[in-house]
PDB file of C-alpha atoms in Angstrom:
ATOM      1  CA  UNK C   1     -36.093  54.513 -35.291  1.00 52.00           C
ATOM      2  CA  UNK C   2     -32.912  56.096 -36.669  1.00 60.00           C
ATOM      3  CA  UNK C   3     -29.614  57.107 -35.160  1.00 67.00           C
ATOM      4  CA  UNK C   4     -29.967  59.685 -32.335  1.00 71.00           C
ATOM      5  CA  UNK C   5     -29.139  63.281 -33.298  1.00 87.00           C
ATOM      6  CA  UNK C   6     -27.283  63.677 -29.997  1.00 91.00           C
ATOM      7  CA  UNK C   7     -26.270  61.159 -27.375  1.00 91.00           C
ATOM      8  CA  UNK C   8     -24.244  61.538 -24.201  1.00 90.00           C
ATOM      9  CA  UNK C   9     -23.542  58.899 -21.564  1.00 89.00           C
ATOM     10  CA  UNK C  10     -21.956  59.257 -18.152  1.00 90.00           C
ATOM     11  CA  UNK C  11     -23.898  62.448 -17.478  1.00 93.00           C
ATOM     12  CA  UNK C  12     -24.696  63.534 -13.936  1.00 94.00           C
ATOM     13  CA  UNK C  13     -28.341  64.636 -13.845  1.00 96.00           C
ATOM     14  CA  UNK C  14     -29.662  66.568 -10.876  1.00 96.00           C
ATOM     15  CA  UNK C  15     -32.645  68.629  -9.811  1.00 95.00           C
ATOM     16  CA  UNK C  16     -31.843  71.486  -7.447  1.00 87.00           C
ATOM     17  CA  UNK C  17     -29.483  70.010  -4.842  1.00 88.00           C
ATOM     18  CA  UNK C  18     -30.612  66.419  -5.415  1.00 94.00           C
ATOM     19  CA  UNK C  19     -28.661  64.084  -7.686  1.00 94.00           C
ATOM     20  CA  UNK C  20     -30.955  61.845  -9.749  1.00 96.00           C
ATOM     21  CA  UNK C  21     -28.184  59.831 -11.397  1.00 94.00           C
ATOM     22  CA  UNK C  22     -24.422  60.046 -11.653  1.00 92.00           C
ATOM     23  CA  UNK C  23     -24.079  58.131 -14.915  1.00 91.00           C
ATOM     24  CA  UNK C  24     -27.201  59.030 -16.865  1.00 94.00           C
ATOM     25  CA  UNK C  25     -27.860  59.425 -20.553  1.00 94.00           C
ATOM     26  CA  UNK C  26     -29.082  62.364 -22.600  1.00 94.00           C
ATOM     27  CA  UNK C  27     -30.539  61.719 -26.049  1.00 94.00           C
ATOM     28  CA  UNK C  28     -32.143  63.773 -28.772  1.00 95.00           C
ATOM     29  CA  UNK C  29     -33.996  61.419 -31.069  1.00 92.00           C
ATOM     30  CA  UNK C  30     -36.887  62.032 -33.489  1.00 91.00           C
ATOM     31  CA  UNK C  31     -37.445  65.559 -32.180  1.00 92.00           C
ATOM     32  CA  UNK C  32     -37.544  64.576 -28.475  1.00 95.00           C
ATOM     33  CA  UNK C  33     -35.065  65.182 -25.683  1.00 96.00           C
ATOM     34  CA  UNK C  34     -34.845  62.287 -23.233  1.00 97.00           C
ATOM     35  CA  UNK C  35     -33.104  62.174 -19.857  1.00 97.00           C
ATOM     36  CA  UNK C  36     -32.439  58.579 -18.809  1.00 97.00           C
ATOM     37  CA  UNK C  37     -30.902  56.835 -15.808  1.00 95.00           C
ATOM     38  CA  UNK C  38     -27.853  54.623 -16.235  1.00 91.00           C
ATOM     39  CA  UNK C  39     -30.249  51.681 -16.523  1.00 93.00           C
ATOM     40  CA  UNK C  40     -32.234  53.326 -19.334  1.00 93.00           C
ATOM     41  CA  UNK C  41     -35.306  54.299 -17.266  1.00 96.00           C
ATOM     42  CA  UNK C  42     -36.802  57.612 -18.285  1.00 97.00           C
ATOM     43  CA  UNK C  43     -36.386  60.529 -15.889  1.00 97.00           C
ATOM     44  CA  UNK C  44     -38.131  63.038 -18.161  1.00 97.00           C
ATOM     45  CA  UNK C  45     -38.682  63.778 -21.847  1.00 97.00           C
ATOM     46  CA  UNK C  46     -40.285  66.424 -24.039  1.00 97.00           C
ATOM     47  CA  UNK C  47     -40.301  67.658 -27.636  1.00 97.00           C
ATOM     48  CA  UNK C  48     -37.157  69.721 -28.255  1.00 96.00           C
ATOM     49  CA  UNK C  49     -39.280  72.751 -29.207  1.00 95.00           C
ATOM     50  CA  UNK C  50     -40.536  72.833 -25.599  1.00 96.00           C
ATOM     51  CA  UNK C  51     -37.048  72.472 -24.056  1.00 96.00           C
ATOM     52  CA  UNK C  52     -34.861  75.389 -23.032  1.00 96.00           C
ATOM     53  CA  UNK C  53     -31.166  74.581 -22.723  1.00 95.00           C
ATOM     54  CA  UNK C  54     -28.535  77.014 -21.481  1.00 94.00           C
ATOM     55  CA  UNK C  55     -25.393  77.388 -19.436  1.00 90.00           C
ATOM     56  CA  UNK C  56     -25.715  78.357 -15.774  1.00 87.00           C
ATOM     57  CA  UNK C  57     -24.412  81.810 -14.953  1.00 84.00           C
ATOM     58  CA  UNK C  58     -21.859  80.461 -12.508  1.00 81.00           C
ATOM     59  CA  UNK C  59     -20.038  77.176 -12.363  1.00 75.00           C
ATOM     60  CA  UNK C  60     -17.670  75.051 -14.384  1.00 76.00           C
ATOM     61  CA  UNK C  61     -17.784  74.861 -18.184  1.00 78.00           C
ATOM     62  CA  UNK C  62     -19.073  71.295 -18.211  1.00 86.00           C
ATOM     63  CA  UNK C  63     -22.530  72.168 -16.880  1.00 91.00           C
ATOM     64  CA  UNK C  64     -25.784  72.931 -18.665  1.00 94.00           C
ATOM     65  CA  UNK C  65     -29.361  73.430 -17.543  1.00 95.00           C
ATOM     66  CA  UNK C  66     -32.390  71.994 -19.303  1.00 96.00           C
ATOM     67  CA  UNK C  67     -35.908  73.216 -18.559  1.00 97.00           C
ATOM     68  CA  UNK C  68     -38.263  70.328 -19.342  1.00 97.00           C
ATOM     69  CA  UNK C  69     -41.982  70.263 -18.499  1.00 95.00           C
ATOM     70  CA  UNK C  70     -41.566  73.084 -15.989  1.00 95.00           C
ATOM     71  CA  UNK C  71     -38.667  71.386 -14.178  1.00 96.00           C
ATOM     72  CA  UNK C  72     -35.066  72.549 -14.283  1.00 96.00           C
ATOM     73  CA  UNK C  73     -32.395  69.870 -14.497  1.00 97.00           C
ATOM     74  CA  UNK C  74     -28.683  70.448 -14.021  1.00 95.00           C
ATOM     75  CA  UNK C  75     -26.587  68.339 -16.384  1.00 95.00           C
ATOM     76  CA  UNK C  76     -22.882  67.835 -15.772  1.00 92.00           C
ATOM     77  CA  UNK C  77     -21.261  66.853 -19.034  1.00 89.00           C
ATOM     78  CA  UNK C  78     -17.575  66.994 -19.944  1.00 76.00           C
ATOM     79  CA  UNK C  79     -15.650  70.247 -19.877  1.00 66.00           C
ATOM     80  CA  UNK C  80     -14.109  69.352 -23.239  1.00 67.00           C
ATOM     81  CA  UNK C  81     -15.160  66.958 -25.983  1.00 70.00           C
ATOM     82  CA  UNK C  82     -13.417  63.589 -25.533  1.00 73.00           C
ATOM     83  CA  UNK C  83     -10.771  62.589 -28.046  1.00 71.00           C
ATOM     84  CA  UNK C  84     -12.061  60.494 -30.958  1.00 75.00           C
ATOM     85  CA  UNK C  85     -12.536  56.918 -29.813  1.00 73.00           C
ATOM     86  CA  UNK C  86     -12.243  57.858 -26.130  1.00 72.00           C
ATOM     87  CA  UNK C  87     -15.165  57.373 -23.716  1.00 66.00           C
ATOM     88  CA  UNK C  88     -16.716  60.292 -21.904  1.00 66.00           C
ATOM     89  CA  UNK C  89     -19.530  62.797 -22.219  1.00 66.00           C
ATOM     90  CA  UNK C  90     -19.334  65.578 -24.821  1.00 77.00           C
ATOM     91  CA  UNK C  91     -18.989  69.211 -23.817  1.00 84.00           C
ATOM     92  CA  UNK C  92     -22.025  71.042 -22.477  1.00 88.00           C
ATOM     93  CA  UNK C  93     -21.679  73.547 -25.318  1.00 88.00           C
ATOM     94  CA  UNK C  94     -22.265  70.755 -27.843  1.00 90.00           C
ATOM     95  CA  UNK C  95     -25.444  69.677 -25.993  1.00 93.00           C
ATOM     96  CA  UNK C  96     -26.869  73.216 -26.062  1.00 92.00           C
ATOM     97  CA  UNK C  97     -26.072  73.556 -29.778  1.00 92.00           C
ATOM     98  CA  UNK C  98     -27.733  70.190 -30.500  1.00 92.00           C
ATOM     99  CA  UNK C  99     -30.954  71.228 -28.703  1.00 94.00           C
ATOM    100  CA  UNK C 100     -31.113  74.523 -30.608  1.00 93.00           C
ATOM    101  CA  UNK C 101     -30.364  72.842 -33.935  1.00 92.00           C
ATOM    102  CA  UNK C 102     -32.995  70.103 -33.377  1.00 92.00           C
ATOM    103  CA  UNK C 103     -35.596  72.702 -32.399  1.00 89.00           C
ATOM    104  CA  UNK C 104     -34.770  74.825 -35.449  1.00 87.00           C
ATOM    105  CA  UNK C 105     -33.588  77.798 -33.373  1.00 74.00           C
ATOM    106  CA  UNK C 106     -30.386  78.613 -35.218  1.00 62.00           C
ATOM    107  CA  UNK C 107     -27.053  77.121 -36.123  1.00 53.00           C
TER     108      UNK C 107
END
């Protein structure tokens, strides 16, 4: 197993109005998107070709939605990429670009 193509920690993952975790992880590895709790338990996963990632119409810049296996998850990442060497989740824009790139849907 190689280095993940995308990894974010400290991500709030929710479904509708329910928060599933406040410090979760999002990974794209070997063509799969994985949503994990802070303890590493899997919330959901799917091949990136079957995932739809986008920005919600309304809300802050640090949010993204991911449609996985017919369920819509709201991901709260950082509003801006953290400085090099600083902890914190990457920007939602970077997550959406990583999903599209991994699925082969543009650069």
